[in-house]
Coordinates of C-alpha atoms in Angstrom, one line a residue:
M1 CA -4.4 -21.9 4.5
S2 CA -2.1 -19.7 2.4
T3 CA -2.5 -18.8 -1.2
S4 CA 0.6 -20.9 -2.1
A5 CA -0.6 -23.9 -0.1
R6 CA -3.9 -23.9 -1.9
S7 CA -2.0 -24.3 -5.2
G8 CA 0.0 -27.1 -3.8
S9 CA 3.4 -25.3 -4.0
I10 CA 5.9 -24.3 -1.4
R11 CA 5.4 -20.8 0.1
P12 CA 7.7 -18.4 -1.8
H13 CA 10.0 -16.2 0.1
N14 CA 8.6 -13.1 -1.6
P15 CA 5.1 -12.3 -0.2
L16 CA 4.2 -10.3 -3.4
R17 CA 4.6 -13.3 -5.7
P18 CA 1.1 -14.7 -5.1
I19 CA -0.2 -11.3 -6.0
G20 CA 1.7 -11.4 -9.2
R21 CA 0.3 -14.8 -10.1
S22 CA -3.2 -13.6 -9.5
W23 CA -2.7 -10.6 -11.7
R24 CA -1.2 -12.7 -14.5
R25 CA -4.7 -14.2 -14.7
L26 CA -5.9 -10.8 -15.6
R27 CA -4.1 -11.2 -18.9
R28 CA -7.0 -13.4 -20.0
R29 CA -9.0 -10.3 -20.2
P30 CA -8.7 -7.6 -23.0
P31 CA -6.2 -4.9 -22.2
A32 CA -8.7 -2.2 -21.2
M33 CA -7.9 -2.4 -17.5
Q34 CA -4.8 -4.6 -17.4
L35 CA -2.1 -1.8 -17.0
R36 CA -4.1 0.2 -14.5
T37 CA -4.8 -2.7 -12.3
A38 CA -1.2 -3.8 -12.6
L39 CA 0.0 -0.4 -11.5
I40 CA -2.5 -0.4 -8.7
V41 CA -0.9 -3.5 -7.5
L42 CA 2.6 -1.9 -7.7
G43 CA 1.5 1.4 -6.2
V44 CA -1.1 0.2 -3.8
V45 CA -0.1 -3.2 -2.6
V46 CA 3.6 -2.2 -2.3
G47 CA 3.0 1.4 -1.2
L48 CA -0.4 1.3 0.4
I49 CA 0.6 -1.2 3.1
V50 CA 3.4 1.2 4.1
W51 CA 1.2 4.2 4.4
I52 CA -1.4 2.3 6.3
A53 CA 1.2 1.3 8.8
L54 CA 2.1 5.0 9.2
A55 CA -1.5 6.2 9.3
P56 CA -1.8 6.8 13.0
S57 CA 0.8 9.6 12.8
S58 CA -0.9 11.1 9.8
A59 CA -4.6 10.3 9.6
G60 CA -5.4 8.9 13.0
A61 CA -7.8 11.6 14.0
A62 CA -10.5 13.7 12.2
E63 CA -9.0 16.9 10.8
T64 CA -10.8 20.1 9.9
P65 CA -10.0 20.9 6.3
S66 CA -8.3 24.1 5.5
P67 CA -10.3 26.3 3.1
V68 CA -8.9 27.4 -0.2
S69 CA -8.7 31.0 1.1
Q70 CA -5.9 29.9 3.4
A71 CA -3.7 28.5 0.7
S72 CA -0.3 30.0 0.2
T73 CA 0.0 32.7 -2.4
S74 CA 3.5 31.4 -3.4
A75 CA 4.1 31.1 -7.1
R76 CA 7.0 28.7 -6.7
G77 CA 7.5 26.8 -9.9
V78 CA 5.9 29.5 -12.0
T79 CA 7.9 31.9 -14.2
A80 CA 6.9 34.5 -16.7
H81 CA 7.1 31.9 -19.4
A82 CA 6.8 28.4 -17.8
I83 CA 5.0 26.3 -15.3
N84 CA 6.9 23.4 -13.8
V85 CA 4.7 20.3 -13.5
V86 CA 5.9 17.0 -12.1
F87 CA 4.6 13.7 -13.5
P88 CA 5.6 10.7 -11.3
V89 CA 5.7 7.5 -13.4
V90 CA 6.4 4.0 -12.0
A91 CA 9.6 2.5 -13.2
I92 CA 7.8 -0.6 -14.3
N93 CA 10.9 -2.5 -15.4
S94 CA 12.2 -2.4 -11.8
E95 CA 9.2 -4.4 -10.6
A96 CA 8.0 -6.4 -13.5
G97 CA 10.2 -9.4 -13.1
Q98 CA 9.2 -10.2 -9.6
L99 CA 5.4 -9.7 -10.1
G100 CA 5.1 -11.2 -13.6
F101 CA 3.3 -8.4 -15.5
A102 CA 4.1 -5.1 -17.3
E103 CA 6.1 -4.6 -20.4
D104 CA 8.4 -1.9 -21.8
K105 CA 5.6 -0.7 -24.1
E106 CA 3.4 0.2 -21.1
Y107 CA 6.0 2.5 -19.6
N108 CA 6.7 4.0 -23.0
E109 CA 3.0 4.7 -23.7
Q110 CA 2.8 6.8 -20.5
I111 CA 5.8 8.9 -21.5
Y112 CA 4.4 9.3 -25.0
A113 CA 1.1 10.3 -23.6
I114 CA 2.4 12.9 -21.2
H115 CA 4.5 14.6 -23.9
L116 CA 1.7 14.5 -26.4
Y117 CA -1.0 16.1 -24.3
V118 CA 1.4 18.7 -22.8
N119 CA 2.7 19.6 -26.2
Q120 CA -0.9 20.0 -27.5
I121 CA -1.5 22.6 -24.8
N122 CA 1.8 24.3 -25.4
A123 CA 1.3 24.4 -29.1
S124 CA -2.0 26.2 -28.5
G125 CA -0.3 29.0 -26.6
G126 CA 0.1 27.4 -23.3
I127 CA -1.7 28.8 -20.2
H128 CA -1.9 32.6 -20.4
G129 CA 1.3 32.5 -22.4
R130 CA 3.2 30.1 -20.1
K131 CA 4.3 26.8 -21.4
I132 CA 4.0 23.6 -19.3
N133 CA 7.5 22.4 -18.4
P134 CA 7.0 18.6 -17.9
I135 CA 9.3 17.1 -15.2
I136 CA 8.8 13.3 -15.6
S137 CA 10.2 11.4 -12.6
S138 CA 10.5 7.6 -12.7
F139 CA 10.2 6.0 -9.3
N140 CA 10.1 2.6 -7.6
P141 CA 6.9 2.4 -5.5
S142 CA 8.5 -0.2 -3.2
N143 CA 11.2 2.3 -2.2
E144 CA 9.6 4.7 0.3
T145 CA 13.0 6.4 0.9
E146 CA 13.3 7.2 -2.7
M147 CA 9.8 8.5 -3.0
R148 CA 10.2 10.8 0.0
S149 CA 13.5 12.1 -1.4
L150 CA 11.8 12.9 -4.7
C151 CA 9.0 14.7 -2.9
K152 CA 11.4 16.9 -1.0
Q153 CA 13.3 17.6 -4.2
W154 CA 10.0 18.8 -5.9
T155 CA 8.7 20.8 -3.0
Q156 CA 12.0 22.2 -1.6
G157 CA 14.7 21.7 -4.1
S158 CA 15.3 22.5 -7.8
P159 CA 13.7 22.6 -10.2
A160 CA 10.8 23.9 -8.1
A161 CA 7.4 22.1 -8.8
F162 CA 4.3 24.2 -9.0
V163 CA 2.0 21.1 -9.1
V164 CA 2.3 17.3 -9.1
I165 CA 0.0 15.3 -11.3
D166 CA -0.4 11.6 -10.9
G167 CA -2.8 10.4 -13.6
I168 CA -2.6 6.6 -12.8
G169 CA -2.8 6.6 -9.0
T170 CA 0.6 5.2 -8.0
W171 CA 1.8 8.1 -5.9
T172 CA 0.0 7.1 -2.7
G173 CA -0.5 7.5 1.0
D174 CA 2.0 9.5 3.1
N175 CA 3.7 10.4 -0.2
E176 CA 0.6 12.4 -1.2
L177 CA 0.8 14.2 2.2
C178 CA 4.5 14.8 1.8
V179 CA 3.7 16.9 -1.3
T180 CA 0.6 18.6 0.0
Q181 CA 0.6 18.8 3.8
E182 CA 4.3 19.2 4.3
G183 CA 5.3 20.7 0.9
K184 CA 2.3 23.1 0.5
T185 CA 2.3 22.1 -3.1
P186 CA -0.9 21.4 -5.1
M187 CA -1.4 17.8 -6.3
I188 CA -3.9 16.1 -8.6
G189 CA -3.9 12.4 -7.8
A190 CA -5.9 9.4 -8.9
W191 CA -5.2 7.4 -5.7
S192 CA -7.8 8.0 -3.0
T193 CA -9.0 6.8 0.4
I194 CA -11.2 8.3 3.1
T195 CA -11.9 12.0 3.7
N196 CA -9.4 12.2 6.6
W197 CA -6.7 12.2 3.9
T198 CA -7.8 15.2 1.8
N199 CA -8.6 17.0 5.1
L200 CA -4.9 16.6 6.0
G201 CA -3.7 17.6 2.5
S202 CA -6.2 20.5 2.2
P203 CA -6.4 22.8 0.4
Y204 CA -3.7 21.3 -1.9
L205 CA -4.8 17.7 -2.4
W206 CA -7.4 16.9 -5.1
W207 CA -8.4 13.5 -6.3
T208 CA -9.8 12.3 -9.6
G209 CA -10.7 9.0 -7.9
A210 CA -13.6 8.8 -5.5
D211 CA -13.4 9.5 -1.7
D212 CA -14.1 6.2 0.0
A213 CA -16.4 7.8 2.6
P214 CA -19.3 8.4 0.1
I215 CA -18.4 5.1 -1.6
L216 CA -19.1 3.3 1.7
S217 CA -22.3 5.3 2.2
A218 CA -23.4 4.4 -1.3
T219 CA -22.7 0.8 -0.6
V220 CA -25.0 0.8 2.5
K221 CA -27.7 2.6 0.5
W222 CA -27.5 0.1 -2.3
G223 CA -27.3 -2.8 0.1
L224 CA -30.7 -1.7 1.6
S225 CA -32.4 -1.2 -1.7
S226 CA -31.1 -4.6 -3.0
G227 CA -32.1 -6.6 0.1
R228 CA -28.5 -7.4 1.0
L229 CA -28.9 -5.4 4.1
G230 CA -31.9 -5.0 6.4
G231 CA -34.9 -7.2 6.6
G232 CA -33.4 -9.3 9.4
K233 CA -30.4 -10.4 7.4
K234 CA -27.3 -11.1 9.3
V235 CA -24.4 -8.9 8.2
G236 CA -20.7 -9.3 8.7
V237 CA -17.7 -7.0 8.0
V238 CA -14.2 -8.3 7.4
V239 CA -11.6 -5.6 7.9
S240 CA -7.8 -5.5 8.0
D241 CA -6.0 -4.5 11.2
Q242 CA -4.3 -1.6 9.5
S243 CA -5.1 1.9 10.7
G244 CA -6.5 3.1 7.4
D245 CA -9.1 0.4 7.2
Q246 CA -9.9 0.7 10.9
L247 CA -10.6 4.4 10.4
A248 CA -12.9 3.6 7.4
L249 CA -14.7 1.1 9.6
H250 CA -15.2 3.2 12.7
D251 CA -15.4 6.7 11.3
Y252 CA -17.6 5.9 8.3
L253 CA -19.0 2.4 7.7
L254 CA -20.2 1.6 11.2
P255 CA -21.9 5.0 11.6
D256 CA -23.6 4.5 8.2
L257 CA -24.9 1.1 9.2
K258 CA -26.0 2.4 12.7
K259 CA -28.2 5.0 11.0
V260 CA -30.2 2.3 9.3
G261 CA -30.4 0.1 12.4
I262 CA -27.7 -2.5 11.5
T263 CA -25.1 -3.8 13.9
P264 CA -22.8 -6.1 12.0
Q265 CA -20.4 -8.8 13.3
V266 CA -16.9 -7.5 12.7
F267 CA -13.9 -9.7 12.1
T268 CA -10.3 -8.4 11.8
I269 CA -7.6 -9.9 9.6
A270 CA -3.9 -9.1 9.9
A271 CA -2.6 -7.5 6.7
D272 CA 1.1 -6.7 7.1
L273 CA 3.0 -8.1 4.2
D274 CA 5.5 -9.8 6.6
E275 CA 2.8 -11.6 8.5
T276 CA 1.2 -13.8 5.9
A277 CA 0.8 -16.7 8.3
S278 CA -1.3 -14.6 10.6
T279 CA -3.3 -13.2 7.6
D280 CA -4.1 -16.8 6.4
S281 CA -5.1 -17.9 9.9
D282 CA -7.2 -14.9 10.6
A283 CA -9.0 -15.3 7.2
Q284 CA -9.8 -19.0 8.0
L285 CA -11.1 -18.1 11.4
A286 CA -13.2 -15.2 10.2
V287 CA -14.9 -17.4 7.6
E288 CA -15.5 -20.2 10.2
R289 CA -17.2 -17.7 12.5
L290 CA -19.2 -16.0 9.8
K291 CA -20.4 -19.3 8.5
A292 CA -21.3 -20.6 12.0
A293 CA -23.2 -17.4 12.8
G294 CA -25.3 -17.7 9.6
V295 CA -24.1 -14.4 8.2
Q296 CA -25.6 -13.8 4.8
S297 CA -24.0 -10.6 3.6
V298 CA -20.4 -9.5 4.0
I299 CA -18.8 -6.2 3.4
P300 CA -15.0 -6.5 2.9
L301 CA -12.6 -3.7 3.9
L302 CA -9.5 -5.5 2.9
P303 CA -6.3 -4.7 0.9
E304 CA -5.5 -7.1 -1.9
N305 CA -3.0 -9.2 0.2
A306 CA -5.7 -9.9 2.8
F307 CA -8.6 -10.2 0.3
F308 CA -7.0 -13.1 -1.5
P309 CA -6.7 -15.4 1.5
Y310 CA -10.2 -14.4 2.7
I311 CA -11.8 -15.4 -0.6
G312 CA -9.6 -18.5 -0.6
A313 CA -10.9 -19.4 2.9
E314 CA -14.5 -19.0 1.7
T315 CA -13.7 -21.3 -1.2
T316 CA -12.1 -23.9 1.1
Q317 CA -15.0 -23.9 3.5
K318 CA -17.6 -23.7 0.7
Y319 CA -19.2 -20.7 2.2
F320 CA -20.4 -18.1 -0.3
P321 CA -22.3 -15.2 1.2
Q322 CA -23.4 -12.2 -0.8
L323 CA -20.5 -9.7 -0.9
L324 CA -21.0 -6.0 -1.0
L325 CA -18.0 -5.0 -3.2
S326 CA -17.1 -1.5 -4.1
D327 CA -14.2 0.7 -5.3
Y328 CA -12.9 0.6 -1.7
Q329 CA -9.4 -1.0 -2.0
S330 CA -10.2 -1.6 -5.7
G331 CA -12.4 -4.5 -4.6
I332 CA -14.3 -4.8 -7.9
E333 CA -11.1 -4.8 -10.0
V334 CA -9.4 -7.3 -7.7
G335 CA -12.5 -9.5 -8.0
L336 CA -12.4 -9.4 -11.7
G337 CA -8.8 -10.5 -11.7
L338 CA -9.7 -13.6 -9.7
I339 CA -12.3 -15.2 -12.0
P340 CA -12.8 -17.5 -13.8
E341 CA -10.2 -19.1 -11.6
P342 CA -9.4 -19.8 -8.9
Y343 CA -12.3 -18.2 -7.1
E344 CA -15.3 -18.4 -9.5
Q345 CA -17.8 -19.7 -6.9
A346 CA -16.9 -17.0 -4.4
L347 CA -16.9 -14.1 -6.9
N348 CA -18.8 -14.8 -10.1
G349 CA -22.1 -13.0 -9.9
Q350 CA -21.1 -10.8 -6.9
E351 CA -22.1 -7.2 -7.2
G352 CA -20.7 -3.8 -6.1
V353 CA -20.6 -0.1 -6.3
T354 CA -18.2 1.7 -8.7
T355 CA -17.7 5.3 -9.9
E356 CA -15.6 4.2 -12.8
T357 CA -16.3 4.3 -16.5
L358 CA -17.6 0.9 -17.6
G359 CA -15.0 -1.1 -19.6
G360 CA -15.1 -3.0 -22.8
F361 CA -15.9 -0.3 -25.5
D362 CA -12.5 0.8 -26.7
D363 CA -13.5 2.6 -29.9
A364 CA -14.0 6.1 -31.0
R365 CA -17.8 6.1 -31.3
P366 CA -19.9 8.2 -28.9
E367 CA -20.8 6.6 -25.6
S368 CA -24.5 6.5 -26.7
K369 CA -23.5 4.1 -29.4
G370 CA -21.4 1.9 -27.2
G371 CA -18.0 3.7 -27.5
Y372 CA -16.0 6.2 -25.5
D373 CA -17.3 8.8 -23.1
P374 CA -16.7 12.4 -24.4
G375 CA -13.5 13.0 -22.4
V376 CA -11.9 9.8 -23.6
R377 CA -13.1 10.3 -27.1
S378 CA -11.4 13.7 -27.2
C379 CA -8.2 12.2 -25.9
Y380 CA -8.4 9.4 -28.5
A381 CA -8.8 12.0 -31.3
T382 CA -5.6 13.7 -30.3
W383 CA -3.8 10.4 -29.9
H384 CA -4.9 9.0 -33.2
K385 CA -3.9 12.1 -35.1
A386 CA -0.4 11.8 -33.6
H387 CA -0.3 8.0 -34.0
P388 CA -2.5 6.9 -36.9
K389 CA -0.8 3.5 -36.7
P390 CA -0.2 1.4 -33.6
I391 CA 2.9 2.5 -31.7
K392 CA 5.8 0.1 -31.5
G393 CA 4.9 -3.0 -29.4
T394 CA 1.2 -2.6 -29.7
T395 CA -1.4 -3.8 -32.2
S396 CA -4.4 -1.4 -31.8
I397 CA -4.9 2.2 -32.9
Y398 CA -7.4 2.6 -30.0
I399 CA -6.6 3.8 -26.5
E400 CA -8.0 1.9 -23.5
E401 CA -10.9 3.8 -22.0
Q402 CA -9.6 3.0 -18.6
G403 CA -6.0 2.8 -19.5
P404 CA -3.0 5.0 -18.9
I405 CA -3.2 7.2 -22.1
Q406 CA -6.6 8.6 -21.3
A407 CA -5.7 8.8 -17.5
W408 CA -2.8 11.1 -18.2
C409 CA -4.7 13.0 -20.9
T410 CA -7.7 13.9 -18.7
S411 CA -5.6 14.7 -15.7
I412 CA -3.4 17.0 -17.7
R413 CA -6.4 18.7 -19.2
L414 CA -8.0 19.1 -15.8
F415 CA -4.9 20.9 -14.5
A416 CA -4.8 23.1 -17.6
Q417 CA -8.5 24.0 -17.1
A418 CA -7.9 25.0 -13.5
A419 CA -4.7 26.9 -14.3
T420 CA -6.4 28.7 -17.1
N421 CA -9.3 29.6 -14.8
A422 CA -6.9 30.9 -12.2
G423 CA -6.0 33.7 -14.5
P424 CA -2.6 35.3 -15.3
D425 CA -1.8 35.7 -11.6
L426 CA -1.1 32.0 -11.1
N427 CA -0.2 31.0 -7.6
R428 CA -1.1 28.2 -5.2
R429 CA -4.2 30.0 -3.9
T430 CA -5.6 31.1 -7.3
F431 CA -5.0 27.5 -8.6
V432 CA -6.8 25.7 -5.7
T433 CA -9.6 28.2 -5.8
A434 CA -10.1 27.5 -9.5
M435 CA -10.0 23.7 -8.8
S436 CA -12.8 24.2 -6.2
K437 CA -15.0 25.7 -8.9
I438 CA -14.7 23.1 -11.7
K439 CA -18.0 21.5 -12.5
N440 CA -19.0 18.7 -15.0
F441 CA -15.5 18.3 -16.4
P442 CA -15.3 15.4 -18.9
G443 CA -13.3 12.8 -17.0
G444 CA -11.6 9.5 -17.9
L445 CA -11.6 6.8 -15.2
S446 CA -14.9 8.3 -14.2
P447 CA -17.3 9.9 -16.7
V448 CA -17.5 13.4 -15.1
W449 CA -15.6 15.2 -12.5
T450 CA -17.1 17.9 -10.3
F451 CA -15.3 19.6 -7.4
G452 CA -16.2 22.1 -4.8
P453 CA -14.8 24.0 -1.8
D454 CA -15.7 21.0 0.4
K455 CA -15.5 18.3 -2.3
R456 CA -12.0 17.5 -3.2
Y457 CA -12.7 14.4 -5.3
G458 CA -14.1 14.3 -8.8
P459 CA -16.7 11.5 -9.2
S460 CA -20.3 12.4 -8.3
T461 CA -22.2 9.3 -9.5
Y462 CA -21.9 5.6 -9.0
T463 CA -23.2 2.5 -10.8
V464 CA -23.9 -1.0 -9.4
V465 CA -22.2 -3.7 -11.5
K466 CA -22.1 -7.5 -11.4
L467 CA -18.9 -9.5 -11.9
H468 CA -19.5 -12.0 -14.8
N469 CA -17.4 -14.9 -15.9
N470 CA -17.7 -15.0 -19.7
V471 CA -16.5 -18.6 -20.1
P472 CA -18.2 -19.9 -22.2
P473 CA -18.7 -16.7 -24.1
S474 CA -22.1 -14.9 -23.8
S475 CA -23.4 -11.7 -25.2
Q476 CA -22.9 -9.9 -21.9
C477 CA -19.1 -9.5 -22.4
I478 CA -18.5 -8.7 -26.0
L479 CA -16.0 -6.1 -27.1
K480 CA -17.6 -3.6 -29.4
T481 CA -14.5 -2.9 -31.4
N482 CA -13.8 -6.4 -32.7
H483 CA -16.9 -8.2 -31.5
K484 CA -14.8 -10.7 -29.6
P485 CA -15.7 -12.0 -26.1
Q486 CA -13.9 -11.0 -23.0
G487 CA -12.9 -13.6 -20.4
T488 CA -14.6 -11.6 -17.6
C489 CA -16.5 -8.3 -17.4
W490 CA -18.8 -6.3 -15.2
V491 CA -22.5 -6.0 -16.2
V492 CA -24.6 -3.1 -15.2
V493 CA -27.2 -4.0 -12.5
Q494 CA -28.3 -0.5 -11.5
K495 CA -27.8 2.6 -13.6
S496 CA -26.0 5.8 -12.5
Q497 CA -27.1 7.2 -9.2
P498 CA -25.9 10.4 -7.4
L499 CA -23.0 9.7 -5.0
P500 CA -23.9 10.6 -1.4
S501 CA -22.4 13.9 -0.4
G502 CA -21.1 12.8 2.9

């Protein structure tokens, strides 16, 4: 049964519209994660499905990563006085109407933030006397031709880009490989997937988000410790038919489960945006078979457009197994966006693994007192000095601890640290070598980033959280800034643990 059929309406022609309706429900929550998740939908649901379809030609086989010592020594994009840095920003207005979220202020906030944090570095002398020259490129994430054209302009045309920085995570998939694998140009991106991707983009591709391979490993580890896996429990995996998810299943999750003696029942769901009927049918059939087999725990490896009908099928059939959610395909954030309605029974109380900074504390106090982590607190101090009053179209002086301002701030500062550590002779090799040596950097979307020669993603710890419907309000989901309740939140179940290394 389709998403639209469940609501009693006629199926829309646009397959993205049900996604827009689901994310409009996110507006019941405070703004801490609204824009980021909205941009994930734009950049991932629109763009991710495209790269997954192309994945066999790009990431279909294991690749040996190239060491930083083999990086090009080109200084393209670097002059005696400037460093050309590209910042791709989603042209929100081009997509907002059809998906039902995003406003002008959200785009403007990102532009303000990029200029503010770049100007702060430049005003302090730049990087070894070179100023950052910000090249802000607006793009439509549903237009793959446009994105590839921009990539080629940055990596082959003029002005020449030294590095591309994507603070939010909307420059995704093959477009990341266009910059790094094809263009031999360094990139710091927030969008991430399995290790095959950074191997292909190495040594130029670096992620502030978590690699999904250790995320899946952590999910299995937590599943065992929590009793969701092992002990004779029947386990199922629902996975999309797209190559990216199939790689995650066969190259990472199944081997992790095999190591602990678990052979799950696997059910595949079609996930192309133009085959919604097949997606709905597959989701219904998967739930029927999982229920009939008495499966008690389910690990979803599904993009948003397949996760929605799967959860809908669980609800229709009144089958509510324990889900092992995670940051894989933004599963925890997607789940938060779907409660308290329409899928409270299926999702309320479900738990999962996340590397992200916990939300709901948007104020300048230290993290130990319920406020920002150090990296975000420093970004806030700079923002508040420049904007002591709310900027036009907003009502708060605070920045969202998981929002776009801090995401751009921390990514820009990460670049500046690596470029500074690279020394006066800044080129691609000295830069990526410096990136590989950054340890315990104060992050944003994750509390701390640590990189290494063989670790090209920042997060090193994970937390287990529970999705919680806070209607009626409870003390578990109260904003510290104004003491008002949230509509939903995540609650810590297991404190920070080291993320598995492989």
